[in-house]
mmCIF file of C-alpha atoms and ligand atoms in Angstrom:
data_model
loop_
_atom_site.group_PDB
_atom_site.id
_atom_site.type_symbol
_atom_site.label_atom_id
_atom_site.label_comp_id
_atom_site.label_asym_id
_atom_site.label_seq_id
_atom_site.Cartn_x
_atom_site.Cartn_y
_atom_site.Cartn_z
ATOM 1 C CA MET A 1 -2.633 -23.258 -8.825
ATOM 2 C CA LYS A 2 0.673 -21.044 -8.463
ATOM 3 C CA ALA A 3 1.313 -19.179 -5.830
ATOM 4 C CA LEU A 4 4.194 -16.551 -4.779
ATOM 5 C CA ILE A 5 5.450 -18.233 -1.448
ATOM 6 C CA THR A 6 8.004 -17.226 1.031
ATOM 7 C CA ARG A 7 9.286 -19.995 3.642
ATOM 8 C CA ASP A 8 12.592 -18.866 5.105
ATOM 9 C CA VAL A 9 14.019 -15.396 5.481
ATOM 10 C CA ASP A 10 15.318 -14.345 1.854
ATOM 11 C CA GLN A 11 13.942 -17.084 0.199
ATOM 12 C CA TYR A 12 10.966 -16.833 -2.040
ATOM 13 C CA GLY A 13 9.956 -18.532 -5.202
ATOM 14 C CA VAL A 14 6.611 -19.817 -6.979
ATOM 15 C CA GLU A 15 4.975 -23.300 -5.877
ATOM 16 C CA GLU A 16 2.104 -25.315 -6.924
ATOM 17 C CA VAL A 17 -0.390 -25.309 -4.081
ATOM 18 C CA THR A 18 -4.306 -26.169 -3.733
ATOM 19 C CA LEU A 19 -6.984 -24.140 -2.245
ATOM 20 C CA ASP A 20 -9.742 -24.917 -0.230
ATOM 21 C CA GLY A 21 -13.107 -23.512 -1.050
ATOM 22 C CA PRO A 22 -14.799 -20.772 0.452
ATOM 23 C CA LYS A 23 -16.105 -21.224 4.558
ATOM 24 C CA ALA A 24 -19.119 -19.075 5.734
ATOM 25 C CA GLY A 25 -18.418 -15.246 5.339
ATOM 26 C CA GLU A 26 -15.723 -15.554 2.483
ATOM 27 C CA LEU A 27 -15.479 -15.301 -1.242
ATOM 28 C CA ARG A 28 -13.438 -17.216 -3.934
ATOM 29 C CA ILE A 29 -11.592 -14.798 -6.171
ATOM 30 C CA LYS A 30 -10.325 -15.386 -9.259
ATOM 31 C CA MET A 31 -7.524 -12.840 -9.254
ATOM 32 C CA GLY A 32 -7.276 -10.733 -12.286
ATOM 33 C CA ALA A 33 -4.242 -8.435 -10.843
ATOM 34 C CA THR A 34 -1.478 -8.539 -7.895
ATOM 35 C CA GLY A 35 0.574 -5.169 -7.315
ATOM 36 C CA VAL A 36 4.251 -5.582 -5.859
ATOM 37 C CA CYS A 37 4.711 -3.819 -2.894
ATOM 38 C CA HIS A 38 7.569 -3.264 -0.358
ATOM 39 C CA SER A 39 5.628 -4.880 2.424
ATOM 40 C CA ASP A 40 5.903 -8.075 0.448
ATOM 41 C CA LEU A 41 9.340 -7.790 0.841
ATOM 42 C CA SER A 42 9.468 -6.868 4.299
ATOM 43 C CA VAL A 43 7.680 -10.369 5.104
ATOM 44 C CA ILE A 44 10.375 -12.170 3.062
ATOM 45 C CA ASN A 45 13.452 -10.014 5.211
ATOM 46 C CA GLY A 46 11.612 -10.460 8.134
ATOM 47 C CA THR A 47 11.435 -6.835 8.266
ATOM 48 C CA LEU A 48 7.768 -7.452 8.895
ATOM 49 C CA PRO A 49 7.581 -10.554 11.765
ATOM 50 C CA LEU A 50 4.759 -12.359 10.152
ATOM 51 C CA GLY A 51 4.791 -16.144 10.469
ATOM 52 C CA LYS A 52 6.182 -18.698 7.113
ATOM 53 C CA PRO A 53 5.576 -20.257 4.698
ATOM 54 C CA MET A 54 3.231 -17.718 3.612
ATOM 55 C CA VAL A 55 1.832 -16.743 0.317
ATOM 56 C CA LEU A 56 2.405 -13.174 -0.567
ATOM 57 C CA GLY A 57 0.071 -10.481 -1.877
ATOM 58 C CA HIS A 58 -2.013 -8.320 -0.471
ATOM 59 C CA GLU A 59 -2.304 -5.559 -3.293
ATOM 60 C CA GLY A 60 -5.280 -6.992 -5.313
ATOM 61 C CA ALA A 61 -8.267 -6.785 -7.431
ATOM 62 C CA GLY A 62 -10.218 -9.829 -9.300
ATOM 63 C CA VAL A 63 -13.720 -11.585 -9.896
ATOM 64 C CA VAL A 64 -15.669 -13.120 -7.640
ATOM 65 C CA SER A 65 -16.213 -16.947 -8.329
ATOM 66 C CA GLU A 66 -17.801 -18.743 -5.388
ATOM 67 C CA ILE A 67 -19.715 -17.506 -2.466
ATOM 68 C CA GLY A 68 -19.617 -18.833 1.008
ATOM 69 C CA GLU A 69 -22.548 -18.922 2.976
ATOM 70 C CA GLY A 70 -24.151 -16.260 4.943
ATOM 71 C CA VAL A 71 -22.419 -13.659 2.282
ATOM 72 C CA LEU A 72 -24.326 -11.257 1.161
ATOM 73 C CA GLY A 73 -23.962 -8.452 -1.289
ATOM 74 C CA PHE A 74 -21.931 -10.355 -3.482
ATOM 75 C CA GLU A 75 -22.829 -12.465 -7.176
ATOM 76 C CA VAL A 76 -20.563 -14.437 -9.231
ATOM 77 C CA GLY A 77 -18.869 -12.368 -11.620
ATOM 78 C CA ASP A 78 -18.446 -9.299 -9.452
ATOM 79 C CA HIS A 79 -15.351 -7.641 -9.962
ATOM 80 C CA VAL A 80 -13.211 -6.858 -6.470
ATOM 81 C CA VAL A 81 -10.843 -4.957 -5.130
ATOM 82 C CA LEU A 82 -9.118 -6.591 -1.922
ATOM 83 C CA SER A 83 -8.307 -4.164 1.184
ATOM 84 C CA PHE A 84 -4.912 -5.760 3.184
ATOM 85 C CA ALA A 85 -7.173 -4.983 6.599
ATOM 86 C CA PRO A 86 -10.653 -6.469 6.911
ATOM 87 C CA ALA A 87 -13.587 -4.027 8.345
ATOM 88 C CA CYS A 88 -16.481 -5.881 10.150
ATOM 89 C CA GLY A 89 -18.539 -2.835 10.938
ATOM 90 C CA ASP A 90 -19.288 -3.690 14.008
ATOM 91 C CA CYS A 91 -16.355 -3.391 16.095
ATOM 92 C CA HIS A 92 -15.189 -0.263 18.265
ATOM 93 C CA PHE A 93 -13.058 1.571 15.742
ATOM 94 C CA CYS A 94 -15.632 0.585 13.260
ATOM 95 C CA HIS A 95 -17.953 2.303 14.962
ATOM 96 C CA ILE A 96 -16.432 5.342 15.352
ATOM 97 C CA HIS A 97 -15.333 5.448 11.914
ATOM 98 C CA GLU A 98 -11.749 4.462 11.876
ATOM 99 C CA PRO A 99 -11.961 1.168 10.278
ATOM 100 C CA GLN A 100 -8.394 0.876 9.173
ATOM 101 C CA PHE A 101 -7.887 0.003 12.739
ATOM 102 C CA CYS A 102 -11.004 -2.582 13.103
ATOM 103 C CA THR A 103 -10.163 -5.256 15.515
ATOM 104 C CA VAL A 104 -11.779 -8.517 14.000
ATOM 105 C CA GLY A 105 -8.497 -8.514 11.782
ATOM 106 C CA MET A 106 -5.697 -8.840 13.274
ATOM 107 C CA PRO A 107 -2.845 -10.589 10.921
ATOM 108 C CA THR A 108 -1.944 -14.034 11.823
ATOM 109 C CA GLY A 109 -1.365 -15.576 8.348
ATOM 110 C CA LEU A 110 -4.850 -17.872 9.025
ATOM 111 C CA MET A 111 -7.866 -16.850 8.091
ATOM 112 C CA LEU A 112 -10.729 -14.991 10.539
ATOM 113 C CA ASP A 113 -12.033 -18.457 11.836
ATOM 114 C CA GLY A 114 -8.249 -19.369 12.357
ATOM 115 C CA THR A 115 -7.876 -21.752 9.670
ATOM 116 C CA SER A 116 -5.507 -22.395 6.568
ATOM 117 C CA ARG A 117 -6.997 -22.636 2.882
ATOM 118 C CA VAL A 118 -4.058 -22.570 1.199
ATOM 119 C CA LYS A 119 -2.243 -26.527 1.436
ATOM 120 C CA LYS A 120 0.656 -27.892 -0.313
ATOM 121 C CA GLY A 121 -0.311 -31.684 0.259
ATOM 122 C CA GLU A 122 -1.339 -31.933 4.051
ATOM 123 C CA GLU A 123 0.956 -28.235 5.054
ATOM 124 C CA ASN A 124 -1.115 -25.445 5.377
ATOM 125 C CA LEU A 125 0.017 -22.407 4.509
ATOM 126 C CA LEU A 126 -0.250 -18.914 5.688
ATOM 127 C CA VAL A 127 -1.557 -15.769 3.766
ATOM 128 C CA MET A 128 -0.445 -12.258 3.895
ATOM 129 C CA GLN A 129 -3.095 -10.018 5.457
ATOM 130 C CA PHE A 130 -5.796 -12.773 4.635
ATOM 131 C CA LEU A 131 -5.394 -12.262 1.027
ATOM 132 C CA GLY A 132 -2.200 -14.113 -0.106
ATOM 133 C CA CYS A 133 -3.311 -12.489 -3.489
ATOM 134 C CA MET A 134 -0.210 -13.274 -5.056
ATOM 135 C CA ALA A 135 -1.502 -16.826 -6.191
ATOM 136 C CA GLU A 136 -3.748 -17.218 -9.778
ATOM 137 C CA GLU A 137 -7.032 -17.584 -6.898
ATOM 138 C CA SER A 138 -7.659 -16.064 -3.424
ATOM 139 C CA ILE A 139 -9.779 -17.029 -0.457
ATOM 140 C CA VAL A 140 -10.815 -13.962 1.321
ATOM 141 C CA PRO A 141 -13.131 -12.500 4.051
ATOM 142 C CA ALA A 142 -16.272 -10.732 2.078
ATOM 143 C CA ILE A 143 -15.246 -8.008 4.317
ATOM 144 C CA SER A 144 -11.973 -7.578 2.951
ATOM 145 C CA ALA A 145 -13.760 -6.817 -0.638
ATOM 146 C CA VAL A 146 -15.330 -4.080 -2.420
ATOM 147 C CA LYS A 147 -17.373 -4.276 -5.518
ATOM 148 C CA ILE A 148 -15.875 -2.381 -8.064
ATOM 149 C CA ASP A 149 -16.779 -1.353 -11.781
ATOM 150 C CA LYS A 150 -16.327 -3.947 -14.414
ATOM 151 C CA GLU A 151 -14.416 -1.747 -16.914
ATOM 152 C CA ILE A 152 -11.749 -0.697 -14.660
ATOM 153 C CA PRO A 153 -8.709 -2.746 -15.763
ATOM 154 C CA MET A 154 -7.693 -5.103 -13.081
ATOM 155 C CA GLU A 155 -4.080 -3.642 -12.964
ATOM 156 C CA LYS A 156 -4.972 -0.065 -12.225
ATOM 157 C CA ALA A 157 -7.792 -1.390 -9.967
ATOM 158 C CA ALA A 158 -5.098 -3.630 -7.681
ATOM 159 C CA LEU A 159 -3.045 -0.881 -7.146
ATOM 160 C CA VAL A 160 -5.860 1.105 -4.981
ATOM 161 C CA GLY A 161 -5.815 -1.846 -2.980
ATOM 162 C CA CYS A 162 -2.536 -0.755 -1.258
ATOM 163 C CA GLY A 163 -0.058 1.605 -2.272
ATOM 164 C CA VAL A 164 -2.563 4.076 -3.715
ATOM 165 C CA MET A 165 -4.756 4.444 -1.525
ATOM 166 C CA THR A 166 -2.100 4.730 1.369
ATOM 167 C CA GLY A 167 -0.663 7.463 -0.668
ATOM 168 C CA VAL A 168 -3.361 9.351 -1.392
ATOM 169 C CA GLY A 169 -5.062 8.844 1.805
ATOM 170 C CA ALA A 170 -1.889 9.935 4.140
ATOM 171 C CA VAL A 171 -2.569 13.109 2.045
ATOM 172 C CA ILE A 172 -6.245 13.640 2.373
ATOM 173 C CA ASN A 173 -7.155 11.642 5.266
ATOM 174 C CA THR A 174 -4.477 11.706 7.787
ATOM 175 C CA ALA A 175 -2.738 15.302 6.827
ATOM 176 C CA GLY A 176 -5.644 16.933 5.774
ATOM 177 C CA VAL A 177 -3.578 19.192 2.771
ATOM 178 C CA THR A 178 -5.212 22.288 1.854
ATOM 179 C CA PRO A 179 -5.328 24.000 -1.386
ATOM 180 C CA GLY A 180 -2.448 26.413 -2.396
ATOM 181 C CA SER A 181 -0.002 24.797 0.762
ATOM 182 C CA SER A 182 3.635 23.073 -0.055
ATOM 183 C CA VAL A 183 4.290 19.583 0.310
ATOM 184 C CA SER A 184 7.598 17.277 0.275
ATOM 185 C CA VAL A 185 8.003 13.982 -0.170
ATOM 186 C CA PHE A 186 10.941 11.869 1.199
ATOM 187 C CA GLY A 187 10.870 8.893 -1.078
ATOM 188 C CA CYS A 188 9.462 8.772 -4.537
ATOM 189 C CA GLY A 189 8.712 4.450 -4.507
ATOM 190 C CA GLY A 190 4.748 3.581 -5.396
ATOM 191 C CA VAL A 191 3.592 4.914 -2.049
ATOM 192 C CA GLY A 192 5.790 8.415 -2.526
ATOM 193 C CA LEU A 193 4.249 9.026 -6.012
ATOM 194 C CA SER A 194 0.376 8.469 -4.478
ATOM 195 C CA ILE A 195 1.571 10.905 -2.041
ATOM 196 C CA ILE A 196 2.741 13.197 -4.672
ATOM 197 C CA GLN A 197 -0.754 12.881 -7.110
ATOM 198 C CA GLY A 198 -3.125 13.134 -3.736
ATOM 199 C CA ALA A 199 -1.333 16.814 -3.125
ATOM 200 C CA ARG A 200 -1.697 17.560 -6.682
ATOM 201 C CA LEU A 201 -5.767 16.473 -6.140
ATOM 202 C CA ALA A 202 -5.142 18.362 -2.988
ATOM 203 C CA GLY A 203 -4.262 21.636 -4.677
ATOM 204 C CA ALA A 204 -0.359 22.180 -2.868
ATOM 205 C CA SER A 205 0.945 24.483 -5.440
ATOM 206 C CA THR A 206 4.177 23.427 -4.114
ATOM 207 C CA ILE A 207 5.185 19.733 -4.410
ATOM 208 C CA ILE A 208 8.791 18.952 -3.640
ATOM 209 C CA ALA A 209 9.920 15.495 -4.643
ATOM 210 C CA VAL A 210 13.201 14.016 -2.445
ATOM 211 C CA ASP A 211 15.135 10.766 -3.493
ATOM 212 C CA LEU A 212 18.280 9.002 -4.320
ATOM 213 C CA ALA A 213 17.705 7.821 -7.656
ATOM 214 C CA ASP A 214 17.148 9.729 -10.846
ATOM 215 C CA ASN A 215 14.614 7.949 -12.652
ATOM 216 C CA LYS A 216 12.469 8.049 -9.480
ATOM 217 C CA LEU A 217 12.588 11.544 -9.739
ATOM 218 C CA GLU A 218 11.420 11.822 -13.291
ATOM 219 C CA MET A 219 8.504 9.728 -12.480
ATOM 220 C CA ALA A 220 8.094 12.084 -9.487
ATOM 221 C CA ARG A 221 7.889 15.227 -11.956
ATOM 222 C CA ASN A 222 5.266 12.974 -14.525
ATOM 223 C CA PHE A 223 3.454 12.928 -11.221
ATOM 224 C CA GLY A 224 2.636 16.450 -10.745
ATOM 225 C CA ALA A 225 5.901 17.164 -8.630
ATOM 226 C CA THR A 226 7.107 20.972 -8.898
ATOM 227 C CA HIS A 227 10.577 20.542 -7.577
ATOM 228 C CA THR A 228 12.816 17.790 -7.242
ATOM 229 C CA ILE A 229 15.741 17.119 -4.810
ATOM 230 C CA ASN A 230 18.350 14.271 -5.262
ATOM 231 C CA GLY A 231 19.803 13.934 -1.563
ATOM 232 C CA GLY A 232 22.640 12.216 -2.993
ATOM 233 C CA ASN A 233 24.076 15.237 -3.633
ATOM 234 C CA GLU A 234 22.010 18.001 -1.886
ATOM 235 C CA ASP A 235 21.207 19.181 1.029
ATOM 236 C CA ALA A 236 17.525 18.087 1.025
ATOM 237 C CA VAL A 237 16.180 19.837 4.124
ATOM 238 C CA GLY A 238 18.161 23.311 3.534
ATOM 239 C CA LYS A 239 16.964 23.218 -0.471
ATOM 240 C CA CYS A 240 13.183 22.431 0.922
ATOM 241 C CA LYS A 241 13.453 25.465 3.157
ATOM 242 C CA GLU A 242 14.960 27.649 0.321
ATOM 243 C CA LEU A 243 11.989 26.925 -2.113
ATOM 244 C CA THR A 244 9.539 27.558 0.281
ATOM 245 C CA GLY A 245 10.577 31.225 1.921
ATOM 246 C CA GLY A 246 12.922 30.026 3.908
ATOM 247 C CA HIS A 247 10.430 28.432 6.538
ATOM 248 C CA GLY A 248 10.215 24.573 5.053
ATOM 249 C CA PRO A 249 6.989 22.950 3.911
ATOM 250 C CA ASP A 250 3.387 22.992 5.158
ATOM 251 C CA TYR A 251 3.263 19.265 5.574
ATOM 252 C CA SER A 252 5.886 16.779 5.000
ATOM 253 C CA PHE A 253 5.867 12.857 4.205
ATOM 254 C CA GLU A 254 8.259 10.048 4.496
ATOM 255 C CA ALA A 255 7.463 6.946 2.296
ATOM 256 C CA VAL A 256 10.066 4.613 2.503
ATOM 257 C CA GLY A 257 9.925 3.876 6.628
ATOM 258 C CA VAL A 258 14.366 4.847 7.776
ATOM 259 C CA PRO A 259 14.300 6.920 11.084
ATOM 260 C CA ASP A 260 17.240 9.242 9.205
ATOM 261 C CA LEU A 261 14.816 9.969 6.656
ATOM 262 C CA MET A 262 11.926 10.019 9.100
ATOM 263 C CA ILE A 263 14.028 12.942 11.170
ATOM 264 C CA ALA A 264 14.789 14.481 7.481
ATOM 265 C CA ALA A 265 11.475 14.910 6.707
ATOM 266 C CA ASN A 266 10.204 16.753 10.112
ATOM 267 C CA ASN A 267 13.209 18.775 9.806
ATOM 268 C CA ALA A 268 11.805 19.570 6.931
ATOM 269 C CA THR A 269 8.544 20.644 8.052
ATOM 270 C CA ARG A 270 7.894 24.656 8.961
ATOM 271 C CA ARG A 271 7.086 25.802 12.468
ATOM 272 C CA GLY A 272 3.336 24.737 13.095
ATOM 273 C CA GLY A 273 3.807 22.365 10.134
ATOM 274 C CA THR A 274 2.652 18.619 10.420
ATOM 275 C CA THR A 275 5.207 15.124 9.358
ATOM 276 C CA THR A 276 2.841 12.445 7.936
ATOM 277 C CA ILE A 277 5.183 9.063 8.556
ATOM 278 C CA VAL A 278 4.069 6.842 6.161
ATOM 279 C CA GLY A 279 6.741 4.396 5.306
ATOM 280 C CA VAL A 280 6.845 1.187 7.378
ATOM 281 C CA GLY A 281 10.015 0.830 9.648
ATOM 282 C CA LYS A 282 11.766 -1.743 11.479
ATOM 283 C CA LEU A 283 10.115 -2.933 15.275
ATOM 284 C CA THR A 284 13.572 -2.515 16.413
ATOM 285 C CA ASP A 285 14.264 1.274 15.396
ATOM 286 C CA SER A 286 12.963 4.201 16.932
ATOM 287 C CA VAL A 287 12.989 7.865 16.174
ATOM 288 C CA PRO A 288 13.987 10.687 18.655
ATOM 289 C CA PHE A 289 12.794 13.774 18.755
ATOM 290 C CA ASN A 290 14.141 16.713 20.568
ATOM 291 C CA ALA A 291 12.394 17.440 24.005
ATOM 292 C CA LEU A 292 12.553 21.173 23.549
ATOM 293 C CA MET A 293 12.260 21.740 20.024
ATOM 294 C CA LEU A 294 8.476 19.833 19.899
ATOM 295 C CA SER A 295 7.160 22.061 22.103
ATOM 296 C CA MET A 296 8.597 25.110 20.548
ATOM 297 C CA ASP A 297 8.348 24.387 16.581
ATOM 298 C CA GLY A 298 4.606 23.394 17.506
ATOM 299 C CA LYS A 299 5.075 20.543 15.042
ATOM 300 C CA THR A 300 2.717 17.692 14.487
ATOM 301 C CA ILE A 301 4.549 14.267 13.430
ATOM 302 C CA LYS A 302 1.339 12.301 12.526
ATOM 303 C CA GLY A 303 1.515 8.347 12.163
ATOM 304 C CA CYS A 304 -0.568 6.969 9.141
ATOM 305 C CA PHE A 305 -1.828 3.545 8.790
ATOM 306 C CA TYR A 306 -3.338 2.653 5.500
ATOM 307 C CA GLY A 307 -3.515 6.638 4.361
ATOM 308 C CA ASP A 308 -6.535 5.833 7.172
ATOM 309 C CA THR A 309 -9.005 5.104 4.896
ATOM 310 C CA ASN A 310 -12.438 4.021 5.587
ATOM 311 C CA PHE A 311 -11.769 1.585 1.699
ATOM 312 C CA ARG A 312 -15.596 1.433 1.536
ATOM 313 C CA SER A 313 -16.273 4.535 0.029
ATOM 314 C CA ASP A 314 -12.200 5.565 -0.811
ATOM 315 C CA MET A 315 -11.648 2.991 -2.972
ATOM 316 C CA PRO A 316 -14.279 3.533 -5.087
ATOM 317 C CA MET A 317 -13.777 7.388 -5.044
ATOM 318 C CA LEU A 318 -9.947 6.953 -6.197
ATOM 319 C CA LEU A 319 -11.375 4.786 -8.720
ATOM 320 C CA ASP A 320 -13.687 7.370 -10.225
ATOM 321 C CA LEU A 321 -10.841 9.986 -10.183
ATOM 322 C CA TYR A 322 -8.700 7.680 -12.589
ATOM 323 C CA ARG A 323 -12.174 7.462 -14.405
ATOM 324 C CA GLY A 324 -12.124 10.947 -14.618
ATOM 325 C CA GLY A 325 -8.465 11.421 -16.000
ATOM 326 C CA LYS A 326 -7.639 12.996 -12.241
ATOM 327 C CA LEU A 327 -5.680 10.108 -10.963
ATOM 328 C CA ASN A 328 -2.728 8.555 -13.036
ATOM 329 C CA LEU A 329 -2.773 4.804 -12.593
ATOM 330 C CA ASP A 330 -2.284 4.526 -16.277
ATOM 331 C CA ASP A 331 1.884 5.275 -15.679
ATOM 332 C CA MET A 332 1.853 3.750 -12.522
ATOM 333 C CA VAL A 333 1.950 0.507 -13.940
ATOM 334 C CA SER A 334 5.466 0.756 -15.340
ATOM 335 C CA GLN A 335 5.825 -3.489 -15.884
ATOM 336 C CA THR A 336 3.677 -6.088 -15.733
ATOM 337 C CA TYR A 337 4.309 -9.997 -14.890
ATOM 338 C CA THR A 338 2.999 -13.454 -15.137
ATOM 339 C CA ILE A 339 2.959 -15.624 -11.765
ATOM 340 C CA ASP A 340 5.823 -17.246 -13.131
ATOM 341 C CA GLU A 341 7.979 -13.842 -13.556
ATOM 342 C CA ALA A 342 6.747 -12.924 -9.884
ATOM 343 C CA PRO A 343 10.565 -13.510 -8.042
ATOM 344 C CA GLN A 344 11.435 -11.321 -11.174
ATOM 345 C CA ALA A 345 9.091 -8.681 -10.069
ATOM 346 C CA ILE A 346 10.175 -8.679 -6.447
ATOM 347 C CA LYS A 347 13.803 -8.269 -7.776
ATOM 348 C CA ASP A 348 13.341 -5.557 -10.328
ATOM 349 C CA MET A 349 11.242 -3.804 -7.325
ATOM 350 C CA GLU A 350 14.611 -4.163 -4.740
ATOM 351 C CA ALA A 351 16.232 -2.797 -7.741
ATOM 352 C CA GLY A 352 13.800 0.503 -7.886
ATOM 353 C CA GLN A 353 13.330 -0.162 -11.279
ATOM 354 C CA ASN A 354 9.199 0.203 -11.274
ATOM 355 C CA ALA A 355 6.790 2.883 -9.887
ATOM 356 C CA ARG A 356 4.575 0.019 -9.437
ATOM 357 C CA GLY A 357 5.377 -3.582 -11.069
ATOM 358 C CA VAL A 358 1.705 -5.468 -11.587
ATOM 359 C CA ILE A 359 1.547 -9.285 -11.734
ATOM 360 C CA VAL A 360 -1.464 -10.158 -14.326
ATOM 361 C CA TYR A 361 -3.195 -13.073 -14.545
ATOM 362 C CA GLU A 362 -4.888 -14.958 -17.984
HETATM 363 C C1 LIG B 401 1.477 -2.796 4.879
HETATM 364 C C2 LIG B 401 1.289 -2.578 6.632
HETATM 365 C C3 LIG B 401 1.435 -3.540 7.439
HETATM 366 C C4 LIG B 401 1.023 -4.908 7.148
HETATM 367 C C5 LIG B 401 1.046 -5.367 5.660
HETATM 368 C C6 LIG B 401 0.284 -4.040 4.734
HETATM 369 N N1 LIG B 401 1.501 -1.721 4.312
HETATM 370 C C7 LIG B 401 1.522 -1.568 3.003
HETATM 371 O O1 LIG B 401 2.206 -2.158 2.414
HETATM 372 ZN ZN1 LIG B 402 1.699 -2.756 0.388
#
């Protein structure tokens, strides 16, 4: 099968590899679609310090084609969306209803049993987040898969596996945005646009989108932003305050992973408001906060991993919202690619061209 593989920093390409069958607790998935996410690029450029050589891809949907020993609840032919964090249901974090932090799945690039299913001759390859789903097929832990309705197009379903879940979840689960509130979103890539959609779903009355690219701001308006600011030629923090009675938005979100933008988002937030950091930054970067003002301003700064999702219920819920016309996934897919075109999809993402580029398979 073909797969997009990174072997060295800043190097990636499509390779022909082989796949072993599923072991106990695993499913074989014929991939239907895989979204291209900035975290794939972060693996390529080393921002995410995962091992190499690695099959990329962690935002996917497909069809179950083979079932490993002991797996209950799935049949061949089931359509599934894949979670990039498996949830065992039986660890401390699963018990306290925070399955996004499930402890069985600390990603090493190998499967849960510590071995690999993807081979190039004798060589074992790693896979991103137990999935490596930028490939025609993938072996995944059954505890990473969620059954979905067969009518949902694969390229829409895939998006809830990472970007859309992360963005909408950050609004609903992490920040708890309330009806009538004001929101600012710093960074309007796939996650930022999903935050904007989440804010619209939550009933926010003012949704301010900030980006450096006018094409992204235009997309932001389409997804529900009521105001847009180009941070390259406007004072974004000052303008956010101006648009919210001088106080600042009740909720601000950072969706890029850049320290200066995290600081700007928090500076925009009103006294007593909440800043949610959704962007995944570099391990070597730190963000200072003022020791006096954090107390005086009474702001809450929250980290957010995977939109604090309980994916087994949240992902079908998002797809129900899509079916009901309330969540716009159609315009999120701005370009589709074949697996052979996957390197171009990465380049187009770097160029900021897409809301989301999606690889679709035959
Ligand atoms: C990332 C978070 C770090 C692991 C890979 C996925 N989130 C979204 O892309
Ligand atoms: Zn992602």
